[in-house]
Coordinates of C-alpha atoms and ligand atoms in Angstrom, one line a residue:
M17 CA 171.7 -10.8 66.4
T18 CA 172.1 -8.2 69.2
V19 CA 170.0 -5.1 68.6
R20 CA 171.5 -1.9 69.9
I21 CA 169.4 1.2 70.3
D22 CA 170.3 4.9 70.3
N23 CA 171.6 5.5 73.8
F24 CA 171.7 9.2 74.8
S25 CA 172.5 8.4 78.5
A26 CA 174.6 11.1 80.3
G27 CA 176.8 8.4 81.9
P28 CA 177.5 5.5 82.0
A29 CA 177.2 6.1 78.3
V30 CA 177.7 4.6 74.9
L31 CA 181.1 3.1 74.1
P32 CA 182.5 2.3 70.6
V33 CA 181.2 -1.0 69.3
T34 CA 184.7 -2.1 68.2
V35 CA 185.9 -1.5 71.8
L36 CA 183.1 -3.6 73.2
E37 CA 183.9 -6.3 70.7
Q38 CA 187.6 -6.4 71.7
A39 CA 186.7 -6.5 75.3
R40 CA 184.3 -9.4 74.7
E41 CA 187.0 -11.2 72.8
N42 CA 189.4 -10.9 75.8
L43 CA 186.9 -11.7 78.4
L44 CA 187.7 -15.4 78.5
S45 CA 191.4 -15.1 77.6
L46 CA 193.4 -11.9 77.4
G47 CA 195.4 -12.6 74.2
D48 CA 196.6 -16.2 74.5
S49 CA 197.3 -15.9 78.3
G50 CA 194.4 -18.3 79.1
I51 CA 193.1 -15.9 81.7
G52 CA 190.4 -13.4 81.1
I53 CA 190.9 -9.7 81.4
L54 CA 188.7 -9.6 84.5
E55 CA 190.7 -12.3 86.2
H56 CA 194.3 -11.2 85.8
S57 CA 196.3 -10.1 88.8
H58 CA 197.1 -6.4 88.7
R59 CA 200.7 -7.4 89.6
G60 CA 201.1 -9.8 86.7
K61 CA 203.0 -9.2 83.5
A62 CA 199.9 -9.4 81.4
F63 CA 198.1 -6.6 83.2
L64 CA 201.2 -4.5 83.6
S65 CA 201.5 -4.4 79.9
V66 CA 197.8 -3.4 79.6
Y67 CA 198.5 -0.6 82.1
E68 CA 201.6 0.6 80.3
E69 CA 199.8 0.6 77.0
T70 CA 196.9 2.7 78.4
V71 CA 199.4 5.3 79.8
S72 CA 201.4 5.5 76.6
R73 CA 198.3 5.8 74.4
C74 CA 197.0 8.6 76.7
R75 CA 200.3 10.5 76.4
K76 CA 200.3 10.1 72.6
L77 CA 196.6 11.0 72.2
A78 CA 196.7 14.3 74.2
G79 CA 200.4 15.1 73.8
I80 CA 200.9 14.9 77.6
P81 CA 204.5 15.7 78.4
D82 CA 206.8 13.8 80.8
N83 CA 206.4 16.3 83.6
Y84 CA 202.8 15.1 84.2
H85 CA 201.7 11.9 85.9
I86 CA 198.7 10.0 84.5
L87 CA 196.9 8.3 87.4
F88 CA 193.9 5.9 87.6
L89 CA 192.1 6.5 90.8
Q90 CA 188.8 5.5 92.3
G91 CA 185.9 7.2 94.0
G92 CA 184.8 9.0 90.9
A93 CA 185.2 12.7 90.1
S94 CA 183.4 13.4 93.3
T95 CA 186.4 12.2 95.3
Q96 CA 188.6 14.8 93.4
F97 CA 186.2 17.5 94.7
F98 CA 187.8 17.0 98.1
M99 CA 191.2 15.4 97.2
V100 CA 192.3 18.6 95.3
P101 CA 191.7 21.0 98.2
M102 CA 192.8 18.4 100.8
N103 CA 196.2 18.2 99.1
F104 CA 196.7 21.8 98.1
L105 CA 194.5 24.2 100.0
Q106 CA 195.5 25.2 103.5
S107 CA 193.1 26.8 105.9
A108 CA 194.5 30.4 105.5
Q109 CA 194.6 30.1 101.7
T110 CA 192.1 30.8 98.9
A111 CA 191.1 28.9 95.8
D112 CA 189.0 30.4 93.0
Y113 CA 186.0 28.5 91.7
L114 CA 184.0 29.2 88.6
V115 CA 180.5 28.1 89.4
T116 CA 178.9 27.1 86.2
G117 CA 176.8 24.2 87.2
S118 CA 175.7 21.8 90.0
W119 CA 178.9 19.8 89.8
A120 CA 181.0 22.9 90.3
K121 CA 178.8 23.8 93.3
K122 CA 179.5 20.4 94.8
A123 CA 183.2 21.0 94.3
V124 CA 182.9 24.3 96.2
V125 CA 181.1 22.6 99.2
E126 CA 184.1 20.2 99.6
A127 CA 186.8 22.9 99.1
K128 CA 185.2 25.0 101.9
R129 CA 186.1 22.2 104.3
F130 CA 189.8 23.0 103.8
G131 CA 190.2 26.7 103.1
N132 CA 188.7 29.8 101.6
V133 CA 186.7 29.7 98.4
F134 CA 186.4 32.7 96.2
I135 CA 183.6 32.6 93.6
A136 CA 185.2 33.9 90.4
C137 CA 181.8 33.9 88.6
S138 CA 178.4 32.2 88.9
S139 CA 175.6 31.6 86.5
E140 CA 173.3 30.1 89.1
A141 CA 170.9 33.0 88.9
E142 CA 170.4 32.1 85.2
N143 CA 169.9 28.4 86.0
F144 CA 173.4 27.8 84.7
C145 CA 172.3 28.4 81.1
E146 CA 175.5 30.1 80.2
I147 CA 179.3 30.4 80.9
P148 CA 179.7 33.9 82.3
D149 CA 182.1 36.2 80.4
E150 CA 182.8 38.3 83.4
R151 CA 185.0 36.8 85.9
V152 CA 187.0 38.1 88.8
A153 CA 190.0 36.7 90.7
S154 CA 191.1 36.7 94.3
D155 CA 194.5 38.3 95.1
S156 CA 196.6 35.2 95.1
P157 CA 194.6 32.0 94.6
V158 CA 196.4 28.7 95.1
Y159 CA 194.5 27.4 92.2
T160 CA 191.5 28.1 90.0
H161 CA 188.9 25.3 89.5
F162 CA 186.5 25.1 86.6
T163 CA 184.2 22.5 85.0
S164 CA 184.9 22.4 81.3
N165 CA 181.6 20.9 80.4
N166 CA 178.4 21.2 82.5
T167 CA 176.7 17.9 82.1
I168 CA 173.3 18.8 83.5
S169 CA 172.8 22.3 82.1
G170 CA 174.5 21.6 78.7
T171 CA 177.1 24.4 78.7
Q172 CA 180.7 24.2 77.8
F173 CA 183.8 26.5 78.1
L174 CA 185.1 27.4 74.7
C175 CA 188.6 27.7 76.1
E176 CA 190.4 27.7 79.5
P177 CA 189.7 30.6 81.8
D178 CA 192.5 33.1 82.6
T179 CA 194.3 33.0 85.9
P180 CA 195.4 36.6 86.1
N181 CA 196.6 36.5 89.7
G182 CA 198.5 33.2 89.4
G183 CA 197.8 29.8 90.8
F184 CA 197.5 26.6 88.9
L185 CA 194.5 25.6 86.8
V186 CA 192.3 22.6 87.9
C187 CA 189.7 21.2 85.6
D188 CA 186.8 18.8 86.1
A189 CA 186.7 17.5 82.6
S190 CA 184.4 14.6 83.4
S191 CA 182.0 15.1 80.6
D192 CA 184.2 16.4 77.8
I193 CA 187.6 15.0 78.2
F194 CA 189.3 14.2 74.9
S195 CA 186.4 15.5 72.9
R196 CA 188.7 18.1 71.4
P197 CA 192.4 19.0 71.4
I198 CA 193.7 20.1 74.7
D199 CA 196.9 21.9 75.7
V200 CA 197.7 20.0 78.9
T201 CA 200.6 22.4 79.8
K202 CA 198.0 25.0 80.7
Y203 CA 196.8 22.9 83.6
G204 CA 198.0 21.8 86.9
I205 CA 195.4 19.1 87.3
I206 CA 192.8 17.6 85.0
Y207 CA 190.4 15.0 86.4
A208 CA 187.6 13.1 84.8
G209 CA 185.3 10.3 85.9
S210 CA 185.5 7.6 83.2
Q211 CA 181.8 6.9 82.5
K212 CA 181.2 9.4 79.7
N213 CA 184.1 9.6 77.2
L214 CA 186.5 7.1 78.5
A215 CA 185.4 3.7 79.9
P216 CA 182.8 2.0 82.1
S217 CA 182.3 3.8 85.5
G218 CA 184.8 3.0 88.3
V219 CA 188.0 4.7 87.2
T220 CA 189.0 8.4 87.5
L221 CA 191.6 9.7 85.2
V222 CA 193.9 12.3 86.8
I223 CA 196.5 14.1 84.9
I224 CA 198.7 16.1 87.3
R225 CA 201.9 18.1 87.0
K226 CA 204.7 16.2 88.8
E227 CA 205.9 19.3 90.7
L228 CA 202.4 19.6 92.3
V229 CA 202.5 16.0 93.4
E230 CA 205.8 16.7 95.2
R231 CA 204.3 19.9 96.8
G232 CA 201.1 18.3 98.0
A233 CA 200.2 17.8 101.7
A234 CA 202.2 15.0 103.4
E235 CA 200.3 14.0 106.5
L236 CA 197.0 12.8 104.9
P237 CA 195.8 9.2 105.0
T238 CA 198.1 7.5 102.6
R239 CA 195.5 6.7 100.0
L240 CA 194.3 10.3 99.8
E241 CA 197.7 11.8 98.8
Y242 CA 198.4 12.1 95.1
R243 CA 202.0 11.2 95.9
T244 CA 201.0 7.7 96.9
H245 CA 199.4 6.9 93.6
A246 CA 202.2 8.6 91.6
E247 CA 204.9 6.6 93.4
T248 CA 203.0 3.3 93.0
D249 CA 201.9 3.6 89.3
S250 CA 198.3 3.8 90.6
M251 CA 198.8 0.4 92.3
F252 CA 198.9 1.4 95.9
N253 CA 195.9 -0.9 96.3
T254 CA 194.0 -3.0 93.7
P255 CA 193.2 -0.7 90.8
P256 CA 190.1 -0.9 88.6
T257 CA 191.8 -3.2 86.1
F258 CA 189.0 -3.7 83.7
G259 CA 188.3 0.1 83.5
I260 CA 192.0 0.8 82.8
Y261 CA 191.9 -1.9 80.1
V262 CA 188.8 -0.5 78.4
M263 CA 190.2 3.1 78.6
G264 CA 193.3 1.9 76.7
L265 CA 191.0 0.5 74.0
V266 CA 189.1 3.7 73.8
F267 CA 192.3 5.7 73.5
Q268 CA 193.4 3.5 70.6
W269 CA 190.0 4.0 69.1
I270 CA 190.3 7.8 69.2
I271 CA 193.8 7.6 67.7
D272 CA 192.4 5.4 64.9
Q273 CA 189.6 7.9 64.3
G274 CA 192.3 10.5 63.6
G275 CA 192.9 11.8 67.1
L276 CA 191.5 14.7 69.1
Q277 CA 191.0 17.1 66.2
A278 CA 189.0 14.5 64.3
M279 CA 187.0 14.0 67.4
E280 CA 186.2 17.7 67.7
N281 CA 185.2 17.9 64.0
R282 CA 182.8 15.0 64.4
N283 CA 181.5 16.2 67.7
R284 CA 180.9 19.7 66.3
E285 CA 179.0 18.3 63.3
K286 CA 176.8 16.2 65.5
A287 CA 176.0 19.0 67.9
E288 CA 175.4 21.5 65.1
T289 CA 172.9 19.1 63.5
L290 CA 170.9 19.0 66.7
Y291 CA 171.1 22.7 67.5
R292 CA 170.2 23.7 63.9
F293 CA 167.1 21.7 64.2
L294 CA 166.3 23.1 67.7
D295 CA 166.8 26.7 66.4
E296 CA 164.3 26.1 63.6
S297 CA 161.8 24.1 65.6
D298 CA 158.4 25.6 66.6
R299 CA 158.1 23.5 69.7
F300 CA 161.6 22.6 71.0
N301 CA 164.1 25.1 72.2
A302 CA 167.7 24.7 73.2
T303 CA 168.1 25.8 76.9
A304 CA 171.7 26.9 76.9
K305 CA 172.7 30.3 75.6
P306 CA 174.1 30.1 72.0
N307 CA 177.6 31.1 73.0
S308 CA 177.8 28.6 75.8
R309 CA 176.3 25.5 74.1
S310 CA 177.9 22.1 74.9
M311 CA 178.9 19.8 72.1
M312 CA 178.5 16.8 74.5
N313 CA 175.1 17.4 76.3
V314 CA 172.4 19.1 74.2
T315 CA 169.7 20.3 76.6
F316 CA 166.3 21.3 75.3
A317 CA 162.7 21.7 76.3
S318 CA 159.3 22.8 74.9
G319 CA 158.3 24.8 77.9
D320 CA 155.3 22.5 78.4
D321 CA 156.0 19.6 80.8
E322 CA 153.2 17.5 79.4
F323 CA 154.5 17.8 75.9
D324 CA 158.0 17.0 77.1
A325 CA 156.8 13.9 78.9
K326 CA 154.8 12.8 75.8
F327 CA 157.9 13.3 73.6
I328 CA 160.2 11.3 75.9
A329 CA 157.8 8.4 76.1
A330 CA 157.3 8.4 72.3
A331 CA 161.0 8.6 71.7
K332 CA 161.7 5.7 74.1
K333 CA 159.1 3.6 72.2
A334 CA 160.9 4.4 69.0
G335 CA 164.3 3.3 70.3
F336 CA 165.8 6.6 71.6
D337 CA 166.8 6.0 75.2
G338 CA 168.1 8.3 77.9
L339 CA 166.6 11.6 76.6
K340 CA 165.0 12.7 79.9
G341 CA 166.7 15.7 81.3
H342 CA 168.5 15.5 84.7
R343 CA 165.9 15.2 87.5
S344 CA 167.0 18.7 88.8
V345 CA 166.2 20.6 85.6
G346 CA 163.6 18.6 83.7
G347 CA 163.2 18.9 79.9
M348 CA 165.4 16.8 77.6
R349 CA 169.0 16.1 77.2
A350 CA 170.8 14.3 74.4
S351 CA 174.2 13.3 75.5
I352 CA 176.3 12.8 72.4
Y353 CA 179.8 11.9 73.6
N354 CA 182.7 10.8 71.4
A355 CA 181.3 7.3 70.8
F356 CA 177.8 8.4 69.9
P357 CA 177.4 7.9 66.2
S358 CA 176.4 10.7 63.8
A359 CA 173.7 8.5 62.3
G360 CA 172.0 8.4 65.7
V361 CA 171.8 12.2 65.8
D362 CA 170.3 12.2 62.3
R363 CA 167.8 9.6 63.4
L364 CA 166.8 11.7 66.4
V365 CA 166.4 14.9 64.4
E366 CA 164.2 13.0 61.9
F367 CA 162.1 11.6 64.7
M368 CA 161.7 15.0 66.4
R369 CA 160.7 16.6 63.1
E370 CA 158.1 13.9 62.6
F371 CA 156.9 14.1 66.2
E372 CA 156.5 17.9 66.1
S373 CA 154.5 17.7 62.8
T374 CA 152.0 15.3 64.4
Q375 CA 151.3 17.5 67.4
S376 CA 149.0 20.4 67.1
Ligands
LIG410 N1 181.6 16.3 87.4 C1 180.8 16.3 86.3 C2 181.0 17.4 85.3 C3 179.9 15.2 86.1 O1 179.2 15.2 85.0 C4 179.9 14.2 87.1 C5 178.9 13.0 86.9 N2 177.9 13.1 86.1 C6 180.6 14.3 88.2 C7 181.5 15.4 88.3 C8 180.6 13.3 89.3 O2 181.2 12.2 88.8 P1 181.3 10.8 89.6 O3 180.0 10.2 89.5 O4 182.4 10.1 88.8 O5 181.8 11.1 91.0

């Protein structure tokens, strides 16, 4: 029998067991096609129906209207850091960026290659431990970019930021996409790397308003224009077929769980269990400010590096993997995405309580 342990990895991350089982079943033959899912041509009927199913489940799941394209791109969320400004930001124009973490900072670096960047807020001086309440806006930004969940520092926006001076909203939702209901109509572009809440790594989901696709730059290398991917149903070149397939299974899994509201309820409960313990603990402290805490990545530390290292080693031995904080911040991080089971959170809390009581 296969033994699975509690995997708190920030990404690639845990996937629903039923999804893995379905994928395994279709590895040698997708349905009764006699050809495995990894081996089907992306131009064939069998894969085209997988693609169409993934798109339609995505629309159903998040209530995505017809005036948005759903694209499956490559190059990770990091490629969107430059594709967005490359397509929409001209050298004399300005885009506003909310700098709430290291990934947002990386997005800023890329945007500056194309136009002006206005920093609408930054929590860098506080080690990104909060989502700042106070934000400013430039006079007429082309767009406002934010990172809905900050994977490394463990903070999350409660709702979309305002865009008082116009411009469309762009969101890097890599680490919390579909973890709660979303009103897609508030956004121009939502992008997310797949390896946390969606699928194995290798696909980037991009949800983009059709009118923007038409408006985007038209002299870029073909592959770097959104238009190209919209016009070819994400098949300008060979798409990441397996990732698209698994994403479709994950969408169906979320629908079967009761949809995005049910996901949020479950995610909230899991996160609250952990934060409640951390707030009561004598040794462990949550590192994100209470009003900015992420439901996806719970970051914590004891303030004593030696204690943290001892805890991480003991946890690993006890079957809790991936708890080491990001190398840039240290401490611990429990990533508890959609597919992470509640029972695993309960087990971790139990283990931490026990560990704490045995340390003087
Ligand atoms: N944005 C966020 C919020 C992330 O967490 C990550 C990856 N951890 C990235 C962007 C970069 O994603 P990718 O590796 O897909 O380029």
